[in-house]
Coordinates of C-alpha atoms in Angstrom, one line a residue:
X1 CA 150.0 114.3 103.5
X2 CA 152.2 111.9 102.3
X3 CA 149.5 109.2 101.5
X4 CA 147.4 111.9 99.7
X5 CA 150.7 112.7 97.4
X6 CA 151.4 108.9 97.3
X7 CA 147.9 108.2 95.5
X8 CA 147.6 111.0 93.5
X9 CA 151.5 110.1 92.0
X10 CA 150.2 106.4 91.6
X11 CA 147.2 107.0 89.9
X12 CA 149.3 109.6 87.8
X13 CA 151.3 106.8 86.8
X14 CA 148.5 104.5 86.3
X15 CA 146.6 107.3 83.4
X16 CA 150.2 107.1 81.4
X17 CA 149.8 103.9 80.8
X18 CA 146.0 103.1 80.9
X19 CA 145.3 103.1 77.0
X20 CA 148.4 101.4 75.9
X21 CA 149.1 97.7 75.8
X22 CA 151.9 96.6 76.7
X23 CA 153.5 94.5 74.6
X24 CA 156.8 93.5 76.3
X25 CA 154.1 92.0 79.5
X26 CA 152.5 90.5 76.8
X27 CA 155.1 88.4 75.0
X28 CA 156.5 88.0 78.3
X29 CA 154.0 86.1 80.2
X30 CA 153.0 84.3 77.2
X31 CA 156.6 82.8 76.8
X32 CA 156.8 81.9 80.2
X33 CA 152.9 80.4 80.2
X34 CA 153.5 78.1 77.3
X35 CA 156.8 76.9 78.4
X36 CA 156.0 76.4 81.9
X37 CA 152.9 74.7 81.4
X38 CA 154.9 72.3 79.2
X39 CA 158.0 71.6 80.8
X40 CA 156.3 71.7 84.4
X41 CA 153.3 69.2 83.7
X42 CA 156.3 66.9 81.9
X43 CA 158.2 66.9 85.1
X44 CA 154.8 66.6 87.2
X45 CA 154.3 63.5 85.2
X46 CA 158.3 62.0 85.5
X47 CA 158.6 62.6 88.9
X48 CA 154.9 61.1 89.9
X49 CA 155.7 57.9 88.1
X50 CA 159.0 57.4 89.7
X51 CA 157.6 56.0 93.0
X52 CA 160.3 53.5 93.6
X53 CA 163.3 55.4 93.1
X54 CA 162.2 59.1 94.4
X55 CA 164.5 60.7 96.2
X56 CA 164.2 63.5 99.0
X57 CA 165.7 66.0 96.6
X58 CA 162.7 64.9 94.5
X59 CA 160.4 65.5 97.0
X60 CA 161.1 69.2 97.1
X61 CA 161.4 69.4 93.1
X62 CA 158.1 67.9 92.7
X63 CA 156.6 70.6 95.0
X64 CA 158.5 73.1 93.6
X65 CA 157.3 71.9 90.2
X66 CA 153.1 72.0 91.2
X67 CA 153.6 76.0 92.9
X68 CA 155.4 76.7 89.1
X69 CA 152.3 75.1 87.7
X70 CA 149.9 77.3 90.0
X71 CA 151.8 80.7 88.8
X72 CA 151.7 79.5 85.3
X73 CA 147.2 79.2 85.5
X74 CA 147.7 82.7 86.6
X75 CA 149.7 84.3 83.7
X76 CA 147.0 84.3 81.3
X77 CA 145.0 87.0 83.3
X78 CA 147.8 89.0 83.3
X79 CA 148.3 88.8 79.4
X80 CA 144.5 89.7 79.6
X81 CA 145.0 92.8 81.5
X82 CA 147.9 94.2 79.8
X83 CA 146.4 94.2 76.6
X84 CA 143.0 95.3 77.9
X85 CA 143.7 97.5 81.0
X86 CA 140.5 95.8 82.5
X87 CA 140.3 93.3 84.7
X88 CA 138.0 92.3 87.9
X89 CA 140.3 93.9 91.1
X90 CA 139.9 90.6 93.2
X91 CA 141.3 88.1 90.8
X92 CA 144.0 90.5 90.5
X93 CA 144.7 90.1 94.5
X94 CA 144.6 86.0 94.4
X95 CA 146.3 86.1 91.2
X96 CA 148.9 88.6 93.1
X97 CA 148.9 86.4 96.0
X98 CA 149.7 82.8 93.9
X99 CA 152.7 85.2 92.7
X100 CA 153.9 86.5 95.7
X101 CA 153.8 82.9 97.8
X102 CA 155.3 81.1 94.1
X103 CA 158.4 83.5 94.1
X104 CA 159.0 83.1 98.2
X105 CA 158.4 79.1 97.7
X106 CA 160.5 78.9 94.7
X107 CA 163.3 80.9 96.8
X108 CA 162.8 78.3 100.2
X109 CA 162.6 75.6 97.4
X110 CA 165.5 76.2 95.9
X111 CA 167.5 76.5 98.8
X112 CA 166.6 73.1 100.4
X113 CA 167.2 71.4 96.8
X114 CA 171.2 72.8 97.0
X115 CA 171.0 72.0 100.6
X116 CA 169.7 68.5 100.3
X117 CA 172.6 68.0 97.4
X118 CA 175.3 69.3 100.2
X119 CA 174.8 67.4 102.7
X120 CA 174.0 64.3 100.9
X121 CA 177.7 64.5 98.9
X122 CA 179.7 66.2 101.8
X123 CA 178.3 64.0 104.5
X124 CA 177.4 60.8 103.1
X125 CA 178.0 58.5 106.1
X126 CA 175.8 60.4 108.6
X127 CA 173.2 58.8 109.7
X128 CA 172.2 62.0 111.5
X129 CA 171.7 63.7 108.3
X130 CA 170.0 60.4 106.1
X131 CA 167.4 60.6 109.1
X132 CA 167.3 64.7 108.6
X133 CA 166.5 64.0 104.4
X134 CA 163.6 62.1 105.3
X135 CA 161.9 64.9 107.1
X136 CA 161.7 66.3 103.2
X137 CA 158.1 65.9 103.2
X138 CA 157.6 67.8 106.4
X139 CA 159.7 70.6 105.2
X140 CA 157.4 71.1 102.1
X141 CA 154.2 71.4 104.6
X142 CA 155.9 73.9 105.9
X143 CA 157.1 76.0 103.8
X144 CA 153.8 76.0 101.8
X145 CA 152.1 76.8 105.0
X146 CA 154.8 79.9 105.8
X147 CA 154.7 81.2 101.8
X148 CA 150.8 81.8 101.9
X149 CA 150.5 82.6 105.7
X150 CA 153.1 85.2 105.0
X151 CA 151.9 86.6 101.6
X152 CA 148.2 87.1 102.9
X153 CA 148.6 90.1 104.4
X154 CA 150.2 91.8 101.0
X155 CA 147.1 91.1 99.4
X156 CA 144.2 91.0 101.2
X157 CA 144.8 93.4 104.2
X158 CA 147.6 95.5 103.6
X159 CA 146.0 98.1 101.6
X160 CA 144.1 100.6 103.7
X161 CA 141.0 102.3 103.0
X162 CA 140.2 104.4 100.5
X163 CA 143.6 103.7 98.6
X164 CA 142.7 103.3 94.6
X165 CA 143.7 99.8 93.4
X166 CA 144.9 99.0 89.5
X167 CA 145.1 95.6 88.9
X168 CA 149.0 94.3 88.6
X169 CA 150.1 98.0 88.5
X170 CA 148.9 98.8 91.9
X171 CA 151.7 100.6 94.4
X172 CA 153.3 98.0 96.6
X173 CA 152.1 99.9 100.1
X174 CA 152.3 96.5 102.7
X175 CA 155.4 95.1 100.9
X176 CA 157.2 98.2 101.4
X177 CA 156.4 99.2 104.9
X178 CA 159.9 98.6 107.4
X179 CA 158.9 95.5 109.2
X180 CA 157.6 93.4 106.0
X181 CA 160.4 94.9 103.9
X182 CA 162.8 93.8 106.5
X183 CA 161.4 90.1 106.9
X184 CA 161.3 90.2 103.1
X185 CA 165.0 91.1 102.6
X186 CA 166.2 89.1 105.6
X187 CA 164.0 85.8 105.8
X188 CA 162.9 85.5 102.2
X189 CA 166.0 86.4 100.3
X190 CA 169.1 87.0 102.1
X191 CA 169.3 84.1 104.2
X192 CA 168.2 81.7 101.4
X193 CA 170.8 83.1 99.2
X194 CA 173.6 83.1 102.4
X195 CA 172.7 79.1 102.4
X196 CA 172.7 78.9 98.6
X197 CA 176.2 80.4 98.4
X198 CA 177.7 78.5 101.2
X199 CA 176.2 75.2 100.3
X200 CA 177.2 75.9 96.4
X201 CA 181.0 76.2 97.8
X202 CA 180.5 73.4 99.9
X203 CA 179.7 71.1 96.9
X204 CA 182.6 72.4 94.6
X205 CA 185.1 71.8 97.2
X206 CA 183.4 68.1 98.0
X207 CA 183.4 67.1 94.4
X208 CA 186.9 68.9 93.6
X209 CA 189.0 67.3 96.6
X210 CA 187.2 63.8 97.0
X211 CA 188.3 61.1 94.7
X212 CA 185.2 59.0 95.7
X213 CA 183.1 61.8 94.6
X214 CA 184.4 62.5 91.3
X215 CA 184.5 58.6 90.5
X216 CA 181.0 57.7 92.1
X217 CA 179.3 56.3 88.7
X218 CA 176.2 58.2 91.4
X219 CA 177.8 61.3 91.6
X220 CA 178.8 63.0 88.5
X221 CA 180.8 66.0 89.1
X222 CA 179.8 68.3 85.8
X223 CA 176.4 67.3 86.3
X224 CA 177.1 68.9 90.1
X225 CA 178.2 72.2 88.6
X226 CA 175.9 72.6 86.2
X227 CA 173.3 72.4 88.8
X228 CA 174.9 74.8 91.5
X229 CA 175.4 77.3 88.7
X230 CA 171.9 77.0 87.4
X231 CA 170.2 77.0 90.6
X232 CA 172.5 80.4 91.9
X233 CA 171.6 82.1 88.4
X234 CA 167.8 81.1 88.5
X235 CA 168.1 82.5 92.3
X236 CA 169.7 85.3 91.0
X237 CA 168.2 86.4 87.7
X238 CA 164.8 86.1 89.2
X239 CA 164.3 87.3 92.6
X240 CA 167.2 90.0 93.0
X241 CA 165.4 92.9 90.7
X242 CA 162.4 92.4 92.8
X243 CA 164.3 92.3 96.2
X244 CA 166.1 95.4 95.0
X245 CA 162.9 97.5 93.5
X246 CA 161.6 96.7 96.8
X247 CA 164.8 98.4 98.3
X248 CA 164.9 101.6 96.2
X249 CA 161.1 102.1 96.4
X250 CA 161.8 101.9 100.3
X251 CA 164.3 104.2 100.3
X252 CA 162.3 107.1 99.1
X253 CA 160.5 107.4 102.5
X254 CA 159.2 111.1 103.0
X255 CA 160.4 111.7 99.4
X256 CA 157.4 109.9 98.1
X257 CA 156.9 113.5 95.3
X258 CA 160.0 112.4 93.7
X259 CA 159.4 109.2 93.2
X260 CA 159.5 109.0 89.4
X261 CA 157.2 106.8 87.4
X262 CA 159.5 105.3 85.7
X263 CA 161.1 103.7 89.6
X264 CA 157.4 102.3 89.4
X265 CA 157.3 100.8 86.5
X266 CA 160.4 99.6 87.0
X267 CA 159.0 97.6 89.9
X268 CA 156.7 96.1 87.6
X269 CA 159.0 94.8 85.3
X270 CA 160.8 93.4 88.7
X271 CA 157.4 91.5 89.2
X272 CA 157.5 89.9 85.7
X273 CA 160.9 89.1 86.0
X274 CA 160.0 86.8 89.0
X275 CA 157.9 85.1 86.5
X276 CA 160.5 83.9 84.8
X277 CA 161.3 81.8 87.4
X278 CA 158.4 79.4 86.5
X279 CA 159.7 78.5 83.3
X280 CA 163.5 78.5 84.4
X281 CA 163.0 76.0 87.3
X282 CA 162.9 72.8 85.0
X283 CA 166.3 73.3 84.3
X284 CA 167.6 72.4 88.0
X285 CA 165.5 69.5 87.3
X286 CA 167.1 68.2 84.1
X287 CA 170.8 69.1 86.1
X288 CA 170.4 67.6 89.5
X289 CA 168.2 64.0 88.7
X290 CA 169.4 61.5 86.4
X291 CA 166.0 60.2 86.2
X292 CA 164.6 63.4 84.8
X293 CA 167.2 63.5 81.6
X294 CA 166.7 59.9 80.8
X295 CA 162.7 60.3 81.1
X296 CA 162.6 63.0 79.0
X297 CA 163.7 63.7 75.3
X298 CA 164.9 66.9 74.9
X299 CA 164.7 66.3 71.5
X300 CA 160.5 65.7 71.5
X301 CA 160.0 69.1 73.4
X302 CA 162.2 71.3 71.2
X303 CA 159.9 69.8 68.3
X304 CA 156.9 70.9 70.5
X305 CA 157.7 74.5 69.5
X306 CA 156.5 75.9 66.3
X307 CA 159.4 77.2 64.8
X308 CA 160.7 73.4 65.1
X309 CA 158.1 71.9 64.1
X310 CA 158.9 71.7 60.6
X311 CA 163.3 71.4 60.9
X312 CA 163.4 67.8 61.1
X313 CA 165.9 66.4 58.3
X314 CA 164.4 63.1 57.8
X315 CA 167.2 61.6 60.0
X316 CA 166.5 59.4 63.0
X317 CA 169.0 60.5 65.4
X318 CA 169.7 58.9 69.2
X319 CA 167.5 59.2 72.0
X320 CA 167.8 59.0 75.5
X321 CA 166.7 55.6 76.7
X322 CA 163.0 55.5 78.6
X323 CA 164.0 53.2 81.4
X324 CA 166.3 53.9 84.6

């Protein structure tokens, strides 16, 4: 009984909202596509051509930077369907899937890029842990291999029969079932974000109580905090309201009749918020590597946009020199 009043309240939902289009989606995902593409191929490009002097935190940034590019080839079949409510239902599954394994990879990403930073500037001498940074490649295998192994199953055999499927507004039925909600909130956030926080404290302390750290001409300490902050609000800002929706649309259980559309919706916008993250990523780039500041001139991208385009004074101001 309770999957009959499940898809008849889904597909409730779904009719509200069938002839509309959805602006907010829209504008959204076409923010994030254009500046993603952009400042993702740019940092693609930097960190390819810096063979000599890559480091194993750029290892996981340039991997981090390709899944960003994968969601970003995605977004513009999303812009399609919210402005046209019509869209083939498998695309919408891979396109679904590249989603779900981006915001998981992004999360396991992250974490080893903070990680990598902690141990590098709070055990420096180790040679247990300069042999453990080297295994950086390996890591990224792996977690590639866990994200899509892992997100499969959401996508391609979680829904059972007979269920109606609507594109990206389709009820999240595998995702929020006890044991893939549980390895959801456990594996793919809480843990990452137990790591990010401890490692985050770890590097404040380093930098604030070691006089070598904070006069390293290698270790700057605001460029340190800048990237701890960025990388907890990116973690943050992104992948909580998802983790969160997943919650509350768990905790419904036998209740499913009072689920409100509105909770669904707000799941949705949960979904596009994880987006973000695509477009938000660059800047623990531009924080943590010295080489990616110097590379690139913040000054030619903000003229890429085309409300910049035409604010140049005529002056020739400074720029970031194009050699490490």
């Amino acid at each position: 009984m309770q999957n009959v009043t499940l898809e008849s309240k889904t597909e409730m939902c779904y009719n509200e909202t069938k002839g509309q289009k959805n602006i907010i989606f829209v504008a959204v995902y076409a923010l994030v596509f254009v500046a993603g593409l952009i400042l993702n191929l740019m940092a693609i490009v930097v960190f390819f051509c810096q063979t000599k002097s890559r480091s194993h935190t750029t290892v996981y940034m340039t991997n981090l930077a390709v899944a960003d590019l994968f969601l970003v080839c995605t977004l513009p079949f999303r812009i399609y369907y919210h402005y046209h409510k019509i869209l083939s239902q498998k695309i919408c599954e891979i396109a679904g899937l590249i989603l779900l394994a981006n915001m998981y990879g992004s999360i396991f990403l992250l974490t080893c890029v903070c990680l990598d930073r902690c141990v590098a500037v709070c055990f420096p001498l180790s040679s247990r842990v300069r042999e453990g940074r080297k295994k950086a490649p390996l890591v990224c295998v792996g977690i590639w291999i866990l994200t899509i192994g892992a997100s499969l199953p959401v996508y391609l055999t979680g829904g059972k029969k007979g269920q109606q499927k609507h594109c990206f507004e389709s009820f999240p039925y595998y995702a929020i079932q006890t044991t893939a909600l549980t390895t959801s909130l456990v594996i793919g956030f809480g843990i990452p974000l137990i790591i990010m926080v401890v490692c985050s404290w770890g590097l404040v302390r380093a930098i604030n109580k070691s006089t070598a750290v904070q006069t390293d001409n290698l270790v700057n300490s605001s460029k340190i905090q800048k990237m701890v902050s960025t990388n907890l609000a990116i973690f943050l800002i992104c992948f909580l309201p998802y983790h969160v929706m997943l919650g509350v649309l768990h905790a419904y259980g036998n209740k499913i009749e009072d689920l409100s559309c509105s909770v669904i919706s707000a799941y949705h916008y949960s979904l596009m918020i994880a987006c973000l993250n695509a477009s938000l990523d660059p800047l623990t780039y531009y924080f943590t590597t010295e080489t990616f500041r110097k590379k690139v001139d913040m000054e030619v991208v903000w003229k890429l946009w085309p409300l910049n385009s035409h604010s140049s004074d005529g002056n020739n101001r400074s720029r970031a020199p194009l050699n490490t």
